[in-house]
Amino acid sequence: MSARGNDGGPALHVRGTLLPSGERRDLWLVGDRLTFAPVAGALTVADEGYILPGLVDAHCHLGIQPGGRPSDGIDQARSLAVVDRDAGVLAIRDAGSPIPYASLDDDPDVPRLVRAGRHVAPPKRYLRDIGVEVGEADLPGEITRQAGLGSGWVKLVGDWIDRGVGDLAPAWDVAAMAGAIEAAHAAGARVAVHTFAEESVAALVRAGVDSVEHGTGLNESDIDEMARRNTALVPTMINIATFGGIAAQAEDKFPAYARHMLTLRDRFPSIVRAAHEAGVPIYVGSDAGGGIDHGLAAEEMLLLHREAGLPAEAVLRAGSWGAREWLGFPGLVEGGLADLVVYSEDPRTDLTTLLRPRRIVLRGRVVR
Ligand SMILES: [Zn+2]
């Protein structure tokens, strides 16, 4: 390990209260690694405050531009990632991208990334031009292909409006869902599934999906099964708050769907709370991309606290160290990655401090 910082300058020194331990410590960032062993000549970039290994947005889309079209290219995806980074998000799981951008994986200006390939959906049952659309016969093969295009994840659409039925309906039959999950796991990828409805999520959880995205259709029995299997839930509360607008637009043509969406929205905070209490691992996802702006991970954390009633420490775990561990990015430990954000106040007693990062260091370089 060189004793230099990651931008070729001196190593960096930070002092403050480390979370979650709450210990006051000194740490040094040498290259792209963290050490608690003192480094001579280091540049002190913060000497008080509360230190997190950065926030995590575990569900957003760098490949979808504001308005919902695919991003124009890698430069636009990078600029969206930088918006997140400047809000203190230092690790991202891209939950489905219509454009490939693997070259950003090691970009020094971009948060740590894990990526799904494209959303995999049945024909005409998802947002136009965003997913790859296949019939059930081609599903396992497409999942295998998308596992190769992502980095560790695939994204499966589990349900969507069926215009013939006039309501949400499963995207696949139960055997096809199970086959898709099996194909992903055989390819070494974990499966994130988009699901709003009841029937589909019940089947997907029992078929062994790795993370439930949104999950508005969960019931108590599904939650118990998720806890038993250690299946993650990424509630995307900001997205669920848009269900009112979706329902209003759909009301004339699809009144049952509109009512269903409002019912799902209204019961959701209690579902998230019940999942937390049952021991389901919950992670923060803003669902930025398309209709939701980037840079809102801290707002999502506030919603988990205020609306779903998760305790502050659980919210911090969901949006910082716990989520990093889940995605495979070591935090504030000896030899961990050189990512951190310093806040003025203790986020355990005031989560709103997350809206005001005081110092951001990504990959051993000071961002601000
Ligand atoms: Zn999404």
GROMACS .gro file of C-alpha atoms and ligand atoms in nm:
model
  369
    1MET     CA    1   0.000   0.000   0.000
    2SER     CA    2   0.146   0.338  -0.096
    3ALA     CA    3   0.126   0.613   0.166
    4ARG     CA    4  -0.022   0.846  -0.094
    5GLY     CA    5  -0.376   0.957  -0.141
    6ASN     CA    6  -0.570   0.825  -0.436
    7ASP     CA    7  -0.524   1.144  -0.638
    8GLY     CA    8  -0.146   1.130  -0.605
    9GLY     CA    9  -0.142   1.382  -0.316
   10PRO     CA   10  -0.087   1.300   0.052
   11ALA     CA   11  -0.290   1.034   0.234
   12LEU     CA   12  -0.606   1.172   0.401
   13HIS     CA   13  -0.677   1.185   0.773
   14VAL     CA   14  -1.025   1.200   0.927
   15ARG     CA   15  -1.125   1.222   1.294
   16GLY     CA   16  -1.477   1.186   1.424
   17THR     CA   17  -1.742   0.952   1.562
   18LEU     CA   18  -1.764   0.634   1.357
   19LEU     CA   19  -2.103   0.481   1.300
   20PRO     CA   20  -2.245   0.234   1.382
   21SER     CA   21  -1.997   0.176   1.668
   22GLY     CA   22  -2.020   0.532   1.803
   23GLU     CA   23  -1.649   0.531   1.887
   24ARG     CA   24  -1.445   0.845   1.837
   25ARG     CA   25  -1.157   0.742   1.611
   26ASP     CA   26  -0.888   0.863   1.377
   27LEU     CA   27  -0.862   0.698   1.039
   28TRP     CA   28  -0.645   0.735   0.732
   29LEU     CA   29  -0.721   0.688   0.365
   30VAL     CA   30  -0.427   0.559   0.165
   31GLY     CA   31  -0.489   0.500  -0.202
   32ASP     CA   32  -0.836   0.347  -0.217
   33ARG     CA   33  -0.815   0.183   0.129
   34LEU     CA   34  -0.885   0.276   0.488
   35THR     CA   35  -0.651   0.212   0.781
   36PHE     CA   36  -0.656   0.289   1.152
   37ALA     CA   37  -0.274   0.285   1.158
   38PRO     CA   38  -0.141   0.644   1.163
   39VAL     CA   39   0.016   0.769   0.839
   40ALA     CA   40   0.278   1.043   0.868
   41GLY     CA   41   0.222   1.357   0.663
   42ALA     CA   42  -0.147   1.293   0.597
   43LEU     CA   43  -0.378   1.581   0.514
   44THR     CA   44  -0.660   1.626   0.771
   45VAL     CA   45  -0.986   1.677   0.581
   46ALA     CA   46  -1.227   1.655   0.880
   47ASP     CA   47  -1.158   1.663   1.252
   48GLU     CA   48  -1.505   1.638   1.404
   49GLY     CA   49  -1.850   1.511   1.318
   50TYR     CA   50  -2.018   1.177   1.251
   51ILE     CA   51  -1.872   0.944   0.990
   52LEU     CA   52  -2.069   0.704   0.770
   53PRO     CA   53  -1.927   0.493   0.485
   54GLY     CA   54  -2.153   0.698   0.258
   55LEU     CA   55  -2.517   0.645   0.171
   56VAL     CA   56  -2.636   0.370  -0.063
   57ASP     CA   57  -2.904   0.396  -0.327
   58ALA     CA   58  -2.990   0.029  -0.375
   59HIS     CA   59  -3.252   0.094  -0.642
   60CYS     CA   60  -3.204   0.361  -0.904
   61HIS     CA   61  -3.155   0.380  -1.280
   62LEU     CA   62  -2.859   0.561  -1.435
   63GLY     CA   63  -2.966   0.446  -1.779
   64ILE     CA   64  -3.307   0.619  -1.770
   65GLN     CA   65  -3.306   0.994  -1.816
   66PRO     CA   66  -3.548   1.244  -1.658
   67GLY     CA   67  -3.880   1.197  -1.838
   68GLY     CA   68  -3.835   0.822  -1.882
   69ARG     CA   69  -3.644   0.775  -2.208
   70PRO     CA   70  -3.321   0.571  -2.211
   71SER     CA   71  -3.022   0.789  -2.118
   72ASP     CA   72  -2.844   0.939  -2.418
   73GLY     CA   73  -2.523   0.755  -2.342
   74ILE     CA   74  -2.251   0.694  -2.090
   75ASP     CA   75  -2.188   1.065  -2.027
   76GLN     CA   76  -2.547   1.118  -1.921
   77ALA     CA   77  -2.539   0.810  -1.698
   78ARG     CA   78  -2.223   0.945  -1.539
   79SER     CA   79  -2.375   1.287  -1.477
   80LEU     CA   80  -2.677   1.126  -1.305
   81ALA     CA   81  -2.442   0.922  -1.085
   82VAL     CA   82  -2.257   1.240  -0.991
   83VAL     CA   83  -2.584   1.395  -0.871
   84ASP     CA   84  -2.622   1.101  -0.632
   85ARG     CA   85  -2.258   1.118  -0.525
   86ASP     CA   86  -2.284   1.487  -0.439
   87ALA     CA   87  -2.576   1.402  -0.209
   88GLY     CA   88  -2.352   1.159  -0.020
   89VAL     CA   89  -2.443   0.838  -0.208
   90LEU     CA   90  -2.120   0.643  -0.255
   91ALA     CA   91  -2.263   0.308  -0.365
   92ILE     CA   92  -2.539   0.237  -0.616
   93ARG     CA   93  -2.723  -0.072  -0.731
   94ASP     CA   94  -2.865   0.001  -1.076
   95ALA     CA   95  -3.196  -0.185  -1.083
   96GLY     CA   96  -3.223  -0.211  -1.460
   97SER     CA   97  -3.068  -0.011  -1.744
   98PRO     CA   98  -3.175   0.007  -2.109
   99ILE     CA   99  -2.823   0.118  -2.205
  100PRO     CA  100  -2.497  -0.060  -2.121
  101TYR     CA  101  -2.238   0.146  -1.933
  102ALA     CA  102  -1.992  -0.104  -1.784
  103SER     CA  103  -1.707   0.142  -1.836
  104LEU     CA  104  -1.836   0.345  -1.540
  105ASP     CA  105  -1.765   0.059  -1.297
  106ASP     CA  106  -1.416   0.189  -1.224
  107ASP     CA  107  -1.472   0.557  -1.305
  108PRO     CA  108  -1.311   0.756  -1.021
  109ASP     CA  109  -1.594   1.012  -1.024
  110VAL     CA  110  -1.873   0.754  -0.999
  111PRO     CA  111  -2.000   0.583  -0.682
  112ARG     CA  112  -1.931   0.210  -0.639
  113LEU     CA  113  -2.162   0.027  -0.876
  114VAL     CA  114  -2.338  -0.300  -0.907
  115ARG     CA  115  -2.568  -0.329  -1.204
  116ALA     CA  116  -2.852  -0.534  -1.340
  117GLY     CA  117  -2.872  -0.562  -1.718
  118ARG     CA  118  -3.200  -0.459  -1.881
  119HIS     CA  119  -3.535  -0.521  -1.717
  120VAL     CA  120  -3.673  -0.851  -1.846
  121ALA     CA  121  -4.048  -0.828  -1.916
  122PRO     CA  122  -4.315  -1.000  -2.125
  123PRO     CA  123  -4.415  -0.829  -2.455
  124LYS     CA  124  -4.595  -0.494  -2.402
  125ARG     CA  125  -4.612  -0.538  -2.026
  126TYR     CA  126  -4.363  -0.277  -1.908
  127LEU     CA  127  -4.244   0.078  -1.976
  128ARG     CA  128  -4.182   0.128  -2.348
  129ASP     CA  129  -3.821   0.096  -2.468
  130ILE     CA  130  -3.688   0.028  -2.118
  131GLY     CA  131  -3.698  -0.350  -2.082
  132VAL     CA  132  -3.612  -0.638  -2.310
  133GLU     CA  133  -3.939  -0.815  -2.390
  134VAL     CA  134  -3.952  -1.193  -2.424
  135GLY     CA  135  -4.204  -1.475  -2.415
  136GLU     CA  136  -4.187  -1.742  -2.146
  137ALA     CA  137  -4.003  -1.987  -2.372
  138ASP     CA  138  -3.716  -1.740  -2.412
  139LEU     CA  139  -3.712  -1.622  -2.051
  140PRO     CA  140  -3.435  -1.840  -1.902
  141GLY     CA  141  -3.203  -1.772  -2.196
  142GLU     CA  142  -3.262  -1.396  -2.177
  143ILE     CA  143  -3.203  -1.398  -1.801
  144THR     CA  144  -2.870  -1.573  -1.857
  145ARG     CA  145  -2.779  -1.313  -2.122
  146GLN     CA  146  -2.873  -1.019  -1.898
  147ALA     CA  147  -2.677  -1.171  -1.609
  148GLY     CA  148  -2.373  -1.150  -1.835
  149LEU     CA  149  -2.442  -0.783  -1.917
  150GLY     CA  150  -2.490  -0.676  -1.554
  151SER     CA  151  -2.255  -0.709  -1.262
  152GLY     CA  152  -2.410  -0.946  -1.015
  153TRP     CA  153  -2.781  -0.874  -1.060
  154VAL     CA  154  -3.067  -0.928  -1.299
  155LYS     CA  155  -3.397  -0.741  -1.297
  156LEU     CA  156  -3.719  -0.930  -1.356
  157VAL     CA  157  -4.057  -0.762  -1.400
  158GLY     CA  158  -4.293  -0.966  -1.181
  159ASP     CA  159  -4.622  -0.790  -1.252
  160TRP     CA  160  -4.765  -0.496  -1.442
  161ILE     CA  161  -5.104  -0.377  -1.558
  162ASP     CA  162  -5.274  -0.628  -1.786
  163ARG     CA  163  -5.494  -0.404  -2.001
  164GLY     CA  164  -5.712  -0.701  -2.095
  165VAL     CA  165  -5.786  -0.768  -1.729
  166GLY     CA  166  -5.794  -0.401  -1.630
  167ASP     CA  167  -5.577  -0.456  -1.324
  168LEU     CA  168  -5.230  -0.562  -1.212
  169ALA     CA  169  -5.157  -0.923  -1.306
  170PRO     CA  170  -4.856  -1.154  -1.284
  171ALA     CA  171  -4.610  -1.115  -1.572
  172TRP     CA  172  -4.535  -1.489  -1.589
  173ASP     CA  173  -4.674  -1.814  -1.463
  174VAL     CA  174  -4.526  -1.957  -1.146
  175ALA     CA  175  -4.306  -2.216  -1.319
  176ALA     CA  176  -4.160  -1.952  -1.552
  177MET     CA  177  -4.073  -1.726  -1.257
  178ALA     CA  178  -3.900  -2.014  -1.082
  179GLY     CA  179  -3.710  -2.101  -1.401
  180ALA     CA  180  -3.593  -1.741  -1.439
  181ILE     CA  181  -3.462  -1.730  -1.084
  182GLU     CA  182  -3.288  -2.062  -1.131
  183ALA     CA  183  -3.123  -1.941  -1.455
  184ALA     CA  184  -2.997  -1.624  -1.284
  185HIS     CA  185  -2.853  -1.814  -0.990
  186ALA     CA  186  -2.686  -2.063  -1.224
  187ALA     CA  187  -2.523  -1.763  -1.397
  188GLY     CA  188  -2.399  -1.630  -1.061
  189ALA     CA  189  -2.641  -1.337  -1.044
  190ARG     CA  190  -2.891  -1.234  -0.780
  191VAL     CA  191  -3.247  -1.151  -0.884
  192ALA     CA  192  -3.427  -0.824  -0.808
  193VAL     CA  193  -3.794  -0.834  -0.896
  194HIS     CA  194  -4.027  -0.544  -0.970
  195THR     CA  195  -4.359  -0.619  -0.801
  196PHE     CA  196  -4.661  -0.414  -0.694
  197ALA     CA  197  -4.928  -0.686  -0.669
  198GLU     CA  198  -5.018  -0.966  -0.425
  199GLU     CA  199  -5.028  -1.291  -0.623
  200SER     CA  200  -4.697  -1.241  -0.803
  201VAL     CA  201  -4.494  -1.144  -0.497
  202ALA     CA  202  -4.621  -1.445  -0.303
  203ALA     CA  203  -4.496  -1.677  -0.580
  204LEU     CA  204  -4.168  -1.492  -0.632
  205VAL     CA  205  -4.070  -1.497  -0.266
  206ARG     CA  206  -4.136  -1.872  -0.249
  207ALA     CA  207  -3.942  -1.925  -0.573
  208GLY     CA  208  -3.634  -1.775  -0.408
  209VAL     CA  209  -3.599  -1.423  -0.546
  210ASP     CA  210  -3.319  -1.230  -0.375
  211SER     CA  211  -3.477  -0.888  -0.342
  212VAL     CA  212  -3.833  -0.763  -0.364
  213GLU     CA  213  -3.848  -0.416  -0.520
  214HIS     CA  214  -4.145  -0.202  -0.407
  215GLY     CA  215  -4.334  -0.499  -0.258
  216THR     CA  216  -4.666  -0.323  -0.203
  217GLY     CA  217  -4.852  -0.654  -0.239
  218LEU     CA  218  -4.679  -0.831   0.050
  219ASN     CA  219  -4.887  -0.987   0.325
  220GLU     CA  220  -4.792  -1.127   0.666
  221SER     CA  221  -4.727  -1.476   0.538
  222ASP     CA  222  -4.498  -1.347   0.261
  223ILE     CA  223  -4.312  -1.136   0.516
  224ASP     CA  224  -4.257  -1.440   0.740
  225GLU     CA  225  -4.126  -1.632   0.440
  226MET     CA  226  -3.889  -1.347   0.348
  227ALA     CA  227  -3.757  -1.333   0.703
  228ARG     CA  228  -3.699  -1.709   0.698
  229ARG     CA  229  -3.516  -1.690   0.363
  230ASN     CA  230  -3.338  -1.360   0.438
  231THR     CA  231  -3.495  -1.208   0.126
  232ALA     CA  232  -3.439  -0.832   0.103
  233LEU     CA  233  -3.706  -0.566   0.064
  234VAL     CA  234  -3.633  -0.234  -0.110
  235PRO     CA  235  -3.953  -0.038  -0.047
  236THR     CA  236  -3.893   0.271  -0.267
  237MET     CA  237  -4.132   0.486  -0.062
  238ILE     CA  238  -4.079   0.786  -0.295
  239ASN     CA  239  -4.208   0.578  -0.585
  240ILE     CA  240  -4.508   0.448  -0.389
  241ALA     CA  241  -4.607   0.809  -0.316
  242THR     CA  242  -4.658   0.854  -0.693
  243PHE     CA  243  -4.933   0.588  -0.701
  244GLY     CA  244  -5.196   0.861  -0.651
  245GLY     CA  245  -5.093   1.023  -0.979
  246ILE     CA  246  -5.087   0.687  -1.159
  247ALA     CA  247  -5.436   0.608  -1.028
  248ALA     CA  248  -5.573   0.948  -1.134
  249GLN     CA  249  -5.444   0.898  -1.489
  250ALA     CA  250  -5.583   0.544  -1.510
  251GLU     CA  251  -5.920   0.614  -1.346
  252ASP     CA  252  -6.130   0.652  -1.665
  253LYS     CA  253  -6.007   0.348  -1.855
  254PHE     CA  254  -5.903   0.116  -1.572
  255PRO     CA  255  -6.101   0.202  -1.257
  256ALA     CA  256  -6.025  -0.129  -1.080
  257TYR     CA  257  -5.653  -0.081  -1.136
  258ALA     CA  258  -5.676   0.276  -1.006
  259ARG     CA  259  -5.853   0.164  -0.686
  260HIS     CA  260  -5.605  -0.120  -0.643
  261MET     CA  261  -5.306   0.114  -0.666
  262LEU     CA  262  -5.454   0.345  -0.401
  263THR     CA  263  -5.523   0.054  -0.166
  264LEU     CA  264  -5.167  -0.073  -0.211
  265ARG     CA  265  -5.028   0.275  -0.143
  266ASP     CA  266  -5.234   0.332   0.169
  267ARG     CA  267  -5.144   0.004   0.339
  268PHE     CA  268  -4.776   0.017   0.249
  269PRO     CA  269  -4.621   0.196   0.549
  270SER     CA  270  -4.762  -0.069   0.783
  271ILE     CA  271  -4.627  -0.345   0.556
  272VAL     CA  272  -4.276  -0.198   0.565
  273ARG     CA  273  -4.299  -0.163   0.940
  274ALA     CA  274  -4.414  -0.525   0.977
  275ALA     CA  275  -4.131  -0.645   0.752
  276HIS     CA  276  -3.878  -0.462   0.965
  277GLU     CA  277  -4.024  -0.605   1.285
  278ALA     CA  278  -4.019  -0.957   1.139
  279GLY     CA  279  -3.648  -0.922   1.063
  280VAL     CA  280  -3.663  -0.879   0.684
  281PRO     CA  281  -3.351  -0.693   0.567
  282ILE     CA  282  -3.463  -0.357   0.429
  283TYR     CA  283  -3.252  -0.137   0.203
  284VAL     CA  284  -3.288   0.218   0.074
  285GLY     CA  285  -3.381   0.274  -0.289
  286SER     CA  286  -3.499   0.605  -0.433
  287ASP     CA  287  -3.603   0.460  -0.773
  288ALA     CA  288  -3.445   0.766  -0.936
  289GLY     CA  289  -3.451   0.767  -1.315
  290GLY     CA  290  -3.750   0.859  -1.525
  291GLY     CA  291  -4.000   1.037  -1.307
  292ILE     CA  292  -3.792   1.058  -0.988
  293ASP     CA  293  -3.486   1.281  -0.950
  294HIS     CA  294  -3.145   1.150  -0.853
  295GLY     CA  295  -2.994   1.260  -0.522
  296LEU     CA  296  -3.293   1.166  -0.304
  297ALA     CA  297  -3.157   0.872  -0.101
  298ALA     CA  298  -3.159   1.078   0.221
  299GLU     CA  299  -3.523   1.177   0.156
  300GLU     CA  300  -3.609   0.808   0.115
  301MET     CA  301  -3.445   0.742   0.451
  302LEU     CA  302  -3.657   1.014   0.613
  303LEU     CA  303  -3.971   0.851   0.470
  304LEU     CA  304  -3.873   0.511   0.610
  305HIS     CA  305  -3.847   0.677   0.951
  306ARG     CA  306  -4.146   0.911   0.941
  307GLU     CA  307  -4.398   0.706   0.744
  308ALA     CA  308  -4.301   0.345   0.809
  309GLY     CA  309  -4.179   0.416   1.162
  310LEU     CA  310  -3.840   0.245   1.131
  311PRO     CA  311  -3.605   0.351   1.412
  312ALA     CA  312  -3.322   0.583   1.307
  313GLU     CA  313  -3.052   0.318   1.353
  314ALA     CA  314  -3.244   0.073   1.133
  315VAL     CA  315  -3.279   0.342   0.868
  316LEU     CA  316  -2.906   0.414   0.880
  317ARG     CA  317  -2.826   0.046   0.845
  318ALA     CA  318  -3.070   0.025   0.550
  319GLY     CA  319  -2.913   0.320   0.372
  320SER     CA  320  -2.547   0.291   0.465
  321TRP     CA  321  -2.333   0.019   0.622
  322GLY     CA  322  -2.589  -0.262   0.598
  323ALA     CA  323  -2.660  -0.192   0.232
  324ARG     CA  324  -2.290  -0.170   0.150
  325GLU     CA  325  -2.230  -0.507   0.309
  326TRP     CA  326  -2.523  -0.653   0.116
  327LEU     CA  327  -2.381  -0.523  -0.212
  328GLY     CA  328  -2.026  -0.634  -0.132
  329PHE     CA  329  -1.855  -0.303  -0.052
  330PRO     CA  330  -1.659  -0.302   0.276
  331GLY     CA  331  -1.718   0.000   0.498
  332LEU     CA  332  -1.530   0.165   0.782
  333VAL     CA  333  -1.310  -0.129   0.881
  334GLU     CA  334  -0.935  -0.189   0.860
  335GLY     CA  335  -0.862  -0.243   0.491
  336GLY     CA  336  -1.210  -0.120   0.393
  337LEU     CA  337  -1.275   0.099   0.090
  338ALA     CA  338  -1.183   0.469   0.112
  339ASP     CA  339  -1.539   0.603   0.100
  340LEU     CA  340  -1.692   0.817   0.372
  341VAL     CA  341  -1.925   1.105   0.443
  342VAL     CA  342  -1.899   1.329   0.749
  343TYR     CA  343  -2.208   1.494   0.898
  344SER     CA  344  -2.218   1.774   1.157
  345GLU     CA  345  -2.492   1.622   1.373
  346ASP     CA  346  -2.549   1.270   1.499
  347PRO     CA  347  -2.784   1.107   1.244
  348ARG     CA  348  -2.897   0.858   1.513
  349THR     CA  349  -3.074   1.146   1.685
  350ASP     CA  350  -3.142   1.366   1.379
  351LEU     CA  351  -3.172   1.194   1.042
  352THR     CA  352  -3.220   1.529   0.867
  353THR     CA  353  -2.846   1.588   0.898
  354LEU     CA  354  -2.819   1.337   0.608
  355LEU     CA  355  -2.955   1.611   0.382
  356ARG     CA  356  -2.644   1.820   0.458
  357PRO     CA  357  -2.321   1.623   0.407
  358ARG     CA  358  -2.026   1.825   0.533
  359ARG     CA  359  -1.742   1.630   0.376
  360ILE     CA  360  -1.759   1.363   0.105
  361VAL     CA  361  -1.467   1.135   0.017
  362LEU     CA  362  -1.507   0.877  -0.263
  363ARG     CA  363  -1.236   0.628  -0.358
  364GLY     CA  364  -0.988   0.819  -0.141
  365ARG     CA  365  -1.049   1.152  -0.314
  366VAL     CA  366  -1.223   1.454  -0.163
  367VAL     CA  367  -1.542   1.527  -0.358
  368ARG     CA  368  -1.632   1.824  -0.141
  369ZN      ZN  369  -3.698   0.110  -1.062
   0.00000   0.00000   0.00000
